[in-house]
Amino acid sequence: MDMNAGFGGFAAAIESPKSWVMNVVPTIAKIATLGAVYERGLIGIYHDWCEAFSTYPRTYDLIHASGLFTLYSNKCSMEDILLEMDRILRPEGAVIMRDDVDVLTKVNKLARGMRWNTKLVDHEDGPLVREKVLYAVKQYWVGGNQTAAS
């Protein structure tokens, strides 16, 4: 799933007959690009990420979110968006987030609190670029083998 699809470039980059990408164009995006997504032969939808996303009956293995947290910075909380990502993502699924370093530092702290394994890395153009990339993997975990004291 590409949470901020733009023109469907992420889907086009990983085009494979064995996988598909749901291109989601945020309703608050400055440019309505869903038509361009369709013209490329890709699937997509408009959605407001401050609301729940209907996923029934599937979950996603990979989520791409480029600039999503900056886009929604004055609309809803990071926690709400991360919880929606957690709900959509299958256990051991991954998220790739690209955004400003200050935003991703906050997201990283929240994601670690959700028991995700994270790694914040520099932009491909070097460490002086403010945009960074945060990789996160949702862990598969269950409650421990605790016995109740009687």
N, CA and C atoms as an extended XYZ file, in Angstrom:
450
Properties=species:S:1:pos:R:3:atomname:S:1:resname:S:1:resid:I:1 pbc="F F F"
N         0.840       -1.176        0.000 N   MET     1
C         0.000        0.000        0.000 CA  MET     1
C         0.886        1.240        0.000 C   MET     1
N         0.545        2.170       -0.852 N   ASP     2
C         1.217        3.464       -0.869 CA  ASP     2
C         0.233        4.478       -0.295 C   ASP     2
N         0.513        4.974        0.913 N   MET     3
C        -0.420        5.831        1.639 CA  MET     3
C        -0.481        7.260        1.105 C   MET     3
N         0.512        7.675        0.344 N   ASN     4
C         0.533        9.005       -0.260 CA  ASN     4
C         1.014        8.835       -1.695 C   ASN     4
N         0.153        8.287       -2.529 N   ALA     5
C         0.557        7.738       -3.814 CA  ALA     5
C         1.069        8.741       -4.832 C   ALA     5
N         0.594        9.935       -4.833 N   GLY     6
C         1.011       10.857       -5.876 CA  GLY     6
C         0.596       10.325       -7.234 C   GLY     6
N         1.558       10.025       -8.090 N   PHE     7
C         1.275        9.530       -9.436 CA  PHE     7
C         1.428        8.013       -9.561 C   PHE     7
N         1.542        7.300       -8.443 N   GLY     8
C         1.680        5.845       -8.484 CA  GLY     8
C         3.092        5.387       -8.758 C   GLY     8
N         4.083        6.242       -8.506 N   GLY     9
C         5.479        5.908       -8.784 CA  GLY     9
C         6.003        4.736       -7.980 C   GLY     9
N         5.578        4.611       -6.720 N   PHE    10
C         6.016        3.487       -5.893 CA  PHE    10
C         5.511        2.171       -6.479 C   PHE    10
N         4.248        2.151       -6.883 N   ALA    11
C         3.674        0.941       -7.481 CA  ALA    11
C         4.370        0.603       -8.794 C   ALA    11
N         4.643        1.607       -9.604 N   ALA    12
C         5.320        1.373      -10.876 CA  ALA    12
C         6.729        0.844      -10.662 C   ALA    12
N         7.390        1.291       -9.585 N   ALA    13
C         8.760        0.867       -9.313 CA  ALA    13
C         8.846       -0.596       -8.895 C   ALA    13
N         7.807       -1.115       -8.237 N   ILE    14
C         7.863       -2.516       -7.795 CA  ILE    14
C         6.866       -3.390       -8.552 C   ILE    14
N         6.510       -2.982       -9.763 N   GLU    15
C         5.536       -3.723      -10.552 CA  GLU    15
C         5.985       -5.172      -10.713 C   GLU    15
N         5.087       -6.063      -10.369 N   SER    16
C         5.369       -7.494      -10.434 CA  SER    16
C         4.052       -8.239      -10.652 C   SER    16
N         4.062       -9.304      -11.425 N   PRO    17
C         2.822      -10.065      -11.605 CA  PRO    17
C         2.394      -10.788      -10.328 C   PRO    17
N         3.293      -10.902       -9.347 N   LYS    18
C         2.976      -11.614       -8.104 CA  LYS    18
C         2.506      -10.686       -6.991 C   LYS    18
N         2.515       -9.388       -7.222 N   SER    19
C         2.078       -8.462       -6.182 CA  SER    19
C         1.296       -7.307       -6.800 C   SER    19
N         0.551       -6.608       -5.958 N   TRP    20
C        -0.175       -5.424       -6.399 CA  TRP    20
C        -0.063       -4.379       -5.310 C   TRP    20
N        -0.233       -3.152       -5.705 N   VAL    21
C        -0.129       -2.033       -4.775 CA  VAL    21
C        -1.437       -1.252       -4.796 C   VAL    21
N        -1.970       -0.985       -3.599 N   MET    22
C        -3.123       -0.102       -3.466 CA  MET    22
C        -2.580        1.312       -3.341 C   MET    22
N        -2.847        2.136       -4.342 N   ASN    23
C        -2.411        3.531       -4.347 CA  ASN    23
C        -3.489        4.380       -3.691 C   ASN    23
N        -3.152        5.006       -2.575 N   VAL    24
C        -4.101        5.835       -1.855 CA  VAL    24
C        -3.668        7.291       -1.994 C   VAL    24
N        -4.526        8.097       -2.573 N   VAL    25
C        -4.270        9.524       -2.724 CA  VAL    25
C        -5.029       10.228       -1.599 C   VAL    25
N        -4.325       10.910       -0.700 N   PRO    26
C        -5.013       11.605        0.396 CA  PRO    26
C        -5.979       12.661       -0.137 C   PRO    26
N        -7.123       12.756        0.503 N   THR    27
C        -8.125       13.737        0.083 CA  THR    27
C        -7.631       15.168        0.276 C   THR    27
N        -6.634       15.373        1.139 N   ILE    28
C        -6.122       16.726        1.378 CA  ILE    28
C        -4.896       17.038        0.530 C   ILE    28
N        -4.554       16.147       -0.397 N   ALA    29
C        -3.405       16.398       -1.272 CA  ALA    29
C        -3.661       17.655       -2.102 C   ALA    29
N        -2.606       18.402       -2.377 N   LYS    30
C        -2.737       19.640       -3.140 CA  LYS    30
C        -3.188       19.393       -4.582 C   LYS    30
N        -2.795       18.248       -5.129 N   ILE    31
C        -3.153       17.904       -6.505 CA  ILE    31
C        -3.878       16.559       -6.497 C   ILE    31
N        -5.027       16.495       -7.145 N   ALA    32
C        -5.788       15.250       -7.263 CA  ALA    32
C        -5.174       14.417       -8.382 C   ALA    32
N        -4.422       13.386       -8.011 N   THR    33
C        -3.647       12.629       -8.994 CA  THR    33
C        -4.197       11.233       -9.281 C   THR    33
N        -5.376       10.923       -8.781 N   LEU    34
C        -5.898        9.570       -8.978 CA  LEU    34
C        -6.080        9.245      -10.461 C   LEU    34
N        -6.433       10.232      -11.259 N   GLY    35
C        -6.563       10.014      -12.703 CA  GLY    35
C        -5.258        9.544      -13.324 C   GLY    35
N        -4.141       10.115      -12.889 N   ALA    36
C        -2.828        9.697      -13.409 CA  ALA    36
C        -2.496        8.278      -12.982 C   ALA    36
N        -2.906        7.912      -11.766 N   VAL    37
C        -2.702        6.541      -11.287 CA  VAL    37
C        -3.457        5.577      -12.197 C   VAL    37
N        -4.715        5.898      -12.502 N   TYR    38
C        -5.519        5.039      -13.374 CA  TYR    38
C        -4.946        4.975      -14.782 C   TYR    38
N        -4.452        6.102      -15.292 N   GLU    39
C        -3.880        6.128      -16.642 CA  GLU    39
C        -2.650        5.238      -16.759 C   GLU    39
N        -1.962        5.022      -15.651 N   ARG    40
C        -0.803        4.125      -15.650 CA  ARG    40
C        -1.207        2.664      -15.535 C   ARG    40
N        -2.501        2.404      -15.443 N   GLY    41
C        -2.984        1.028      -15.344 CA  GLY    41
C        -2.930        0.484      -13.931 C   GLY    41
N        -2.871        1.367      -12.944 N   LEU    42
C        -2.777        0.963      -11.546 CA  LEU    42
C        -4.118        1.160      -10.850 C   LEU    42
N        -4.264        0.553       -9.667 N   ILE    43
C        -5.501        0.741       -8.904 CA  ILE    43
C        -5.271        1.776       -7.821 C   ILE    43
N        -6.347        2.443       -7.410 N   GLY    44
C        -6.195        3.454       -6.391 CA  GLY    44
C        -7.518        3.950       -5.857 C   GLY    44
N        -7.410        4.807       -4.846 N   ILE    45
C        -8.581        5.336       -4.152 CA  ILE    45
C        -8.196        6.641       -3.469 C   ILE    45
N        -9.164        7.516       -3.249 N   TYR    46
C        -8.965        8.685       -2.390 CA  TYR    46
C        -9.307        8.292       -0.959 C   TYR    46
N        -8.566        8.846        0.017 N   HIS    47
C        -8.869        8.535        1.417 CA  HIS    47
C        -8.316        9.626        2.321 C   HIS    47
N        -9.001        9.861        3.423 N   ASP    48
C        -8.552       10.776        4.477 CA  ASP    48
C        -7.959        9.917        5.595 C   ASP    48
N        -6.653       10.038        5.833 N   TRP    49
C        -5.973        9.184        6.807 CA  TRP    49
C        -6.285        9.537        8.252 C   TRP    49
N        -7.103       10.536        8.491 N   CYS    50
C        -7.594       10.799        9.848 CA  CYS    50
C        -8.773        9.874       10.163 C   CYS    50
N        -9.233        9.145        9.174 N   GLU    51
C       -10.333        8.194        9.314 CA  GLU    51
C        -9.817        6.776        9.098 C   GLU    51
N       -10.601        5.790        9.540 N   ALA    52
C       -10.234        4.385        9.353 CA  ALA    52
C       -10.309        4.020        7.873 C   ALA    52
N        -9.445        3.110        7.455 N   PHE    53
C        -9.396        2.628        6.075 CA  PHE    53
C        -9.984        1.224        6.030 C   PHE    53
N       -10.953        1.004        5.166 N   SER    54
C       -11.575       -0.308        5.056 CA  SER    54
C       -10.616       -1.281        4.373 C   SER    54
N       -10.213       -2.314        5.088 N   THR    55
C        -9.264       -3.287        4.545 CA  THR    55
C        -9.857       -4.678        4.382 C   THR    55
N       -11.060       -4.885        4.858 N   TYR    56
C       -11.625       -6.222        4.825 CA  TYR    56
C       -11.619       -6.775        3.411 C   TYR    56
N       -11.181       -7.975        3.159 N   PRO    57
C       -10.743       -9.029        4.072 CA  PRO    57
C        -9.221       -9.196        4.120 C   PRO    57
N        -8.457       -8.156        3.855 N   ARG    58
C        -7.008       -8.342        3.736 CA  ARG    58
C        -6.231       -7.441        4.674 C   ARG    58
N        -4.969       -7.814        4.869 N   THR    59
C        -3.976       -6.955        5.500 CA  THR    59
C        -2.858       -6.755        4.488 C   THR    59
N        -1.944       -5.870        4.787 N   TYR    60
C        -0.889       -5.533        3.830 CA  TYR    60
C         0.476       -5.952        4.371 C   TYR    60
N         1.360       -6.348        3.449 N   ASP    61
C         2.713       -6.773        3.795 CA  ASP    61
C         3.679       -5.603        3.873 C   ASP    61
N         3.415       -4.562        3.095 N   LEU    62
C         4.323       -3.425        3.007 CA  LEU    62
C         3.519       -2.142        2.858 C   LEU    62
N         3.897       -1.140        3.637 N   ILE    63
C         3.272        0.178        3.539 CA  ILE    63
C         4.363        1.187        3.223 C   ILE    63
N         4.073        2.058        2.265 N   HIS    64
C         4.986        3.146        1.899 CA  HIS    64
C         4.282        4.450        2.237 C   HIS    64
N         4.960        5.313        2.991 N   ALA    65
C         4.357        6.587        3.396 CA  ALA    65
C         5.387        7.699        3.207 C   ALA    65
N         5.334        8.350        2.089 N   SER    66
C         6.275        9.430        1.779 CA  SER    66
C         5.610       10.772        2.043 C   SER    66
N         6.102       11.488        3.044 N   GLY    67
C         5.589       12.810        3.369 CA  GLY    67
C         4.216       12.814        4.017 C   GLY    67
N         3.736       11.666        4.418 N   LEU    68
C         2.380       11.556        4.952 CA  LEU    68
C         2.209       12.292        6.278 C   LEU    68
N         3.184       12.173        7.167 N   PHE    69
C         3.044       12.792        8.484 CA  PHE    69
C         3.129       14.311        8.408 C   PHE    69
N         3.927       14.828        7.513 N   THR    70
C         3.974       16.275        7.308 CA  THR    70
C         2.663       16.755        6.697 C   THR    70
N         2.126       16.002        5.747 N   LEU    71
C         0.875       16.364        5.108 CA  LEU    71
C        -0.265       16.477        6.124 C   LEU    71
N        -0.299       15.567        7.093 N   TYR    72
C        -1.375       15.537        8.082 CA  TYR    72
C        -0.989       16.184        9.414 C   TYR    72
N         0.082       16.938        9.453 N   SER    73
C         0.571       17.486       10.723 CA  SER    73
C        -0.439       18.372       11.443 C   SER    73
N        -1.285       19.087       10.735 N   ASN    74
C        -2.279       19.956       11.370 CA  ASN    74
C        -3.696       19.394       11.283 C   ASN    74
N        -3.823       18.153       10.869 N   LYS    75
C        -5.155       17.563       10.676 CA  LYS    75
C        -5.506       16.541       11.749 C   LYS    75
N        -4.591       15.635       12.051 N   CYS    76
C        -4.831       14.617       13.073 CA  CYS    76
C        -3.485       14.194       13.665 C   CYS    76
N        -3.519       13.396       14.714 N   SER    77
C        -2.285       13.067       15.426 CA  SER    77
C        -1.497       11.946       14.745 C   SER    77
N        -0.191       11.966       14.964 N   MET    78
C         0.688       10.910       14.460 CA  MET    78
C         0.270        9.557       15.021 C   MET    78
N        -0.135        9.570       16.297 N   GLU    79
C        -0.530        8.336       16.959 CA  GLU    79
C        -1.694        7.672       16.230 C   GLU    79
N        -2.672        8.471       15.808 N   ASP    80
C        -3.825        7.911       15.096 CA  ASP    80
C        -3.412        7.268       13.775 C   ASP    80
N        -2.527        7.927       13.055 N   ILE    81
C        -2.070        7.383       11.774 CA  ILE    81
C        -1.244        6.117       11.991 C   ILE    81
N        -0.376        6.118       12.992 N   LEU    82
C         0.429        4.928       13.278 CA  LEU    82
C        -0.434        3.757       13.743 C   LEU    82
N        -1.449        4.032       14.532 N   LEU    83
C        -2.348        2.952       14.955 CA  LEU    83
C        -3.104        2.370       13.770 C   LEU    83
N        -3.475        3.219       12.823 N   GLU    84
C        -4.141        2.727       11.613 CA  GLU    84
C        -3.160        1.888       10.784 C   GLU    84
N        -1.906        2.324       10.699 N   MET    85
C        -0.887        1.518       10.011 CA  MET    85
C        -0.740        0.161       10.689 C   MET    85
N        -0.705        0.166       12.020 N   ASP    86
C        -0.545       -1.072       12.782 CA  ASP    86
C        -1.716       -2.021       12.525 C   ASP    86
N        -2.901       -1.478       12.433 N   ARG    87
C        -4.082       -2.298       12.179 CA  ARG    87
C        -4.060       -2.884       10.768 C   ARG    87
N        -3.620       -2.098        9.805 N   ILE    88
C        -3.601       -2.518        8.401 CA  ILE    88
C        -2.485       -3.520        8.122 C   ILE    88
N        -1.363       -3.368        8.807 N   LEU    89
C        -0.157       -4.154        8.525 CA  LEU    89
C        -0.212       -5.519        9.200 C   LEU    89
N         0.144       -6.544        8.447 N   ARG    90
C         0.192       -7.886        9.034 CA  ARG    90
C         1.394       -7.995        9.959 C   ARG    90
N         1.382       -8.942       10.914 N   PRO    91
C         2.579       -9.149       11.748 CA  PRO    91
C         3.788       -9.472       10.868 C   PRO    91
N         4.909       -8.892       11.196 N   GLU    92
C         6.177       -9.007       10.484 CA  GLU    92
C         6.150       -8.280        9.139 C   GLU    92
N         5.153       -7.423        8.949 N   GLY    93
C         5.103       -6.561        7.776 CA  GLY    93
C         5.984       -5.341        8.001 C   GLY    93
N         6.288       -4.628        6.941 N   ALA    94
C         7.228       -3.508        7.019 CA  ALA    94
C         6.588       -2.205        6.552 C   ALA    94
N         7.148       -1.106        7.055 N   VAL    95
C         6.725        0.233        6.656 CA  VAL    95
C         7.968        1.015        6.250 C   VAL    95
N         7.881        1.724        5.141 N   ILE    96
C         8.937        2.629        4.696 CA  ILE    96
C         8.353        4.032        4.740 C   ILE    96
N         8.933        4.884        5.585 N   MET    97
C         8.443        6.256        5.738 CA  MET    97
C         9.539        7.234        5.344 C   MET    97
N         9.202        8.185        4.488 N   ARG    98
C        10.118        9.256        4.092 CA  ARG    98
C         9.502       10.561        4.554 C   ARG    98
N        10.277       11.367        5.281 N   ASP    99
C         9.744       12.634        5.763 CA  ASP    99
C        10.886       13.448        6.349 C   ASP    99
N        10.550       14.607        6.890 N   ASP   100
C        11.519       15.470        7.541 CA  ASP   100
C        12.089       14.765        8.773 C   ASP   100
N        13.362       15.002        9.070 N   VAL   101
C        14.033       14.324       10.173 CA  VAL   101
C        13.354       14.584       11.515 C   VAL   101
N        12.867       15.808       11.751 N   ASP   102
C        12.198       16.110       13.015 CA  ASP   102
C        10.904       15.319       13.168 C   ASP   102
N        10.171       15.181       12.100 N   VAL   103
C         8.928       14.422       12.110 CA  VAL   103
C         9.229       12.940       12.336 C   VAL   103
N        10.205       12.408       11.613 N   LEU   104
C        10.517       10.982       11.730 CA  LEU   104
C        11.114       10.622       13.086 C   LEU   104
N        11.777       11.558       13.739 N   THR   105
C        12.289       11.299       15.085 CA  THR   105
C        11.132       11.049       16.044 C   THR   105
N        10.074       11.842       15.926 N   LYS   106
C         8.886       11.645       16.761 CA  LYS   106
C         8.178       10.346       16.398 C   LYS   106
N         8.051       10.071       15.109 N   VAL   107
C         7.406        8.842       14.651 CA  VAL   107
C         8.195        7.624       15.139 C   VAL   107
N         9.514        7.707       15.086 N   ASN   108
C        10.372        6.612       15.536 CA  ASN   108
C        10.107        6.280       17.004 C   ASN   108
N         9.991        7.302       17.839 N   LYS   109
C         9.736        7.087       19.266 CA  LYS   109
C         8.390        6.389       19.478 C   LYS   109
N         7.373        6.841       18.753 N   LEU   110
C         6.056        6.223       18.866 CA  LEU   110
C         6.059        4.783       18.346 C   LEU   110
N         6.727        4.546       17.223 N   ALA   111
C         6.768        3.202       16.637 CA  ALA   111
C         7.483        2.216       17.562 C   ALA   111
N         8.535        2.662       18.218 N   ARG   112
C         9.225        1.783       19.174 CA  ARG   112
C         8.316        1.450       20.355 C   ARG   112
N         7.491        2.411       20.760 N   GLY   113
C         6.523        2.172       21.827 CA  GLY   113
C         5.453        1.166       21.426 C   GLY   113
N         5.254        0.999       20.133 N   MET   114
C         4.298        0.016       19.617 CA  MET   114
C         4.971       -1.333       19.356 C   MET   114
N         6.197       -1.483       19.806 N   ARG   115
C         6.988       -2.706       19.660 CA  ARG   115
C         7.378       -2.997       18.224 C   ARG   115
N         7.548       -1.961       17.437 N   TRP   116
C         8.062       -2.115       16.089 CA  TRP   116
C         9.573       -1.993       16.148 C   TRP   116
N        10.275       -2.774       15.343 N   ASN   117
C        11.721       -2.597       15.177 CA  ASN   117
C        11.922       -1.509       14.130 C   ASN   117
N        12.741       -0.515       14.447 N   THR   118
C        12.896        0.617       13.538 CA  THR   118
C        14.361        0.907       13.254 C   THR   118
N        14.573        1.564       12.122 N   LYS   119
C        15.911        2.021       11.751 CA  LYS   119
C        15.751        3.312       10.953 C   LYS   119
N        16.339        4.392       11.444 N   LEU   120
C        16.306        5.685       10.781 CA  LEU   120
C        17.605        5.855       10.009 C   LEU   120
N        17.495        6.107        8.711 N   VAL   121
C        18.693        6.221        7.869 CA  VAL   121
C        18.659        7.526        7.082 C   VAL   121
N        19.821        7.910        6.587 N   ASP   122
C        19.954        9.133        5.801 CA  ASP   122
C        19.307        8.994        4.429 C   ASP   122
N        18.988       10.119        3.857 N   HIS   123
C        18.485       10.218        2.485 CA  HIS   123
C        19.564        9.708        1.539 C   HIS   123
N        19.166        9.210        0.381 N   GLU   124
C        20.150        8.677       -0.574 CA  GLU   124
C        21.107        9.740       -1.094 C   GLU   124
N        20.757       11.018       -0.954 N   ASP   125
C        21.650       12.096       -1.387 CA  ASP   125
C        22.617       12.541       -0.295 C   ASP   125
N        22.592       11.888        0.862 N   GLY   126
C        23.566       12.169        1.904 CA  GLY   126
C        22.962       12.668        3.203 C   GLY   126
N        23.797       12.772        4.232 N   PRO   127
C        23.318       13.117        5.570 CA  PRO   127
C        22.901       14.580        5.742 C   PRO   127
N        23.253       15.447        4.817 N   LEU   128
C        22.906       16.861        4.955 CA  LEU   128
C        21.489       17.179        4.475 C   LEU   128
N        20.831       16.221        3.858 N   VAL   129
C        19.450       16.397        3.396 CA  VAL   129
C        18.520       16.171        4.590 C   VAL   129
N        17.569       17.082        4.810 N   ARG   130
C        16.658       16.986        5.964 CA  ARG   130
C        15.704       15.798        5.863 C   ARG   130
N        15.379       15.389        4.649 N   GLU   131
C        14.500       14.228        4.490 CA  GLU   131
C        15.282       12.967        4.851 C   GLU   131
N        14.694       12.142        5.681 N   LYS   132
C        15.289       10.866        6.086 CA  LYS   132
C        14.321        9.741        5.762 C   LYS   132
N        14.769        8.523        5.964 N   VAL   133
C        13.946        7.345        5.714 CA  VAL   133
C        13.906        6.521        6.993 C   VAL   133
N        12.698        6.173        7.408 N   LEU   134
C        12.514        5.336        8.596 CA  LEU   134
C        11.928        4.003        8.147 C   LEU   134
N        12.645        2.932        8.454 N   TYR   135
C        12.170        1.583        8.181 CA  TYR   135
C        11.632        1.025        9.489 C   TYR   135
N        10.475        0.419        9.443 N   ALA   136
C         9.883       -0.176       10.643 CA  ALA   136
C         9.291       -1.532       10.290 C   ALA   136
N         9.454       -2.476       11.207 N   VAL   137
C         8.888       -3.810       11.022 CA  VAL   137
C         8.021       -4.122       12.232 C   VAL   137
N         6.771       -4.444       11.956 N   LYS   138
C         5.833       -4.804       13.018 CA  LYS   138
C         6.179       -6.205       13.509 C   LYS   138
N         6.354       -6.340       14.786 N   GLN   139
C         6.737       -7.624       15.359 CA  GLN   139
C         5.524       -8.514       15.602 C   GLN   139
N         5.755       -9.796       15.507 N   TYR   140
C         4.741      -10.782       15.860 CA  TYR   140
C         4.960      -11.130       17.313 C   TYR   140
N         4.008      -10.784       18.135 N   TRP   141
C         4.153      -11.093       19.547 CA  TRP   141
C         2.803      -11.494       20.129 C   TRP   141
N         2.873      -12.341       21.137 N   VAL   142
C         1.678      -12.798       21.846 CA  VAL   142
C         1.967      -12.705       23.337 C   VAL   142
N         0.930      -12.804       24.131 N   GLY   143
C         1.101      -12.759       25.584 CA  GLY   143
C         1.965      -13.916       26.073 C   GLY   143
N         2.649      -13.684       27.160 N   GLY   144
C         3.546      -14.695       27.727 CA  GLY   144
C         2.823      -15.862       28.336 C   GLY   144
N         3.575      -16.819       28.765 N   ASN   145
C         3.057      -18.016       29.400 CA  ASN   145
C         2.983      -17.802       30.904 C   ASN   145
N         2.151      -16.894       31.328 N   GLN   146
C         2.052      -16.568       32.745 CA  GLN   146
C         0.931      -17.359       33.371 C   GLN   146
N         1.170      -17.822       34.590 N   THR   147
C         0.132      -18.540       35.315 CA  THR   147
C        -0.442      -17.613       36.358 C   THR   147
N        -1.733      -17.718       36.578 N   ALA   148
C        -2.399      -16.860       37.551 CA  ALA   148
C        -2.140      -17.392       38.958 C   ALA   148
N        -1.838      -16.494       39.862 N   ALA   149
C        -1.626      -16.890       41.262 CA  ALA   149
C        -2.977      -17.058       41.917 C   ALA   149
N        -3.132      -18.177       42.641 N   SER   150
C        -4.433      -18.399       43.299 CA  SER   150
C        -4.312      -18.392       44.799 C   SER   150
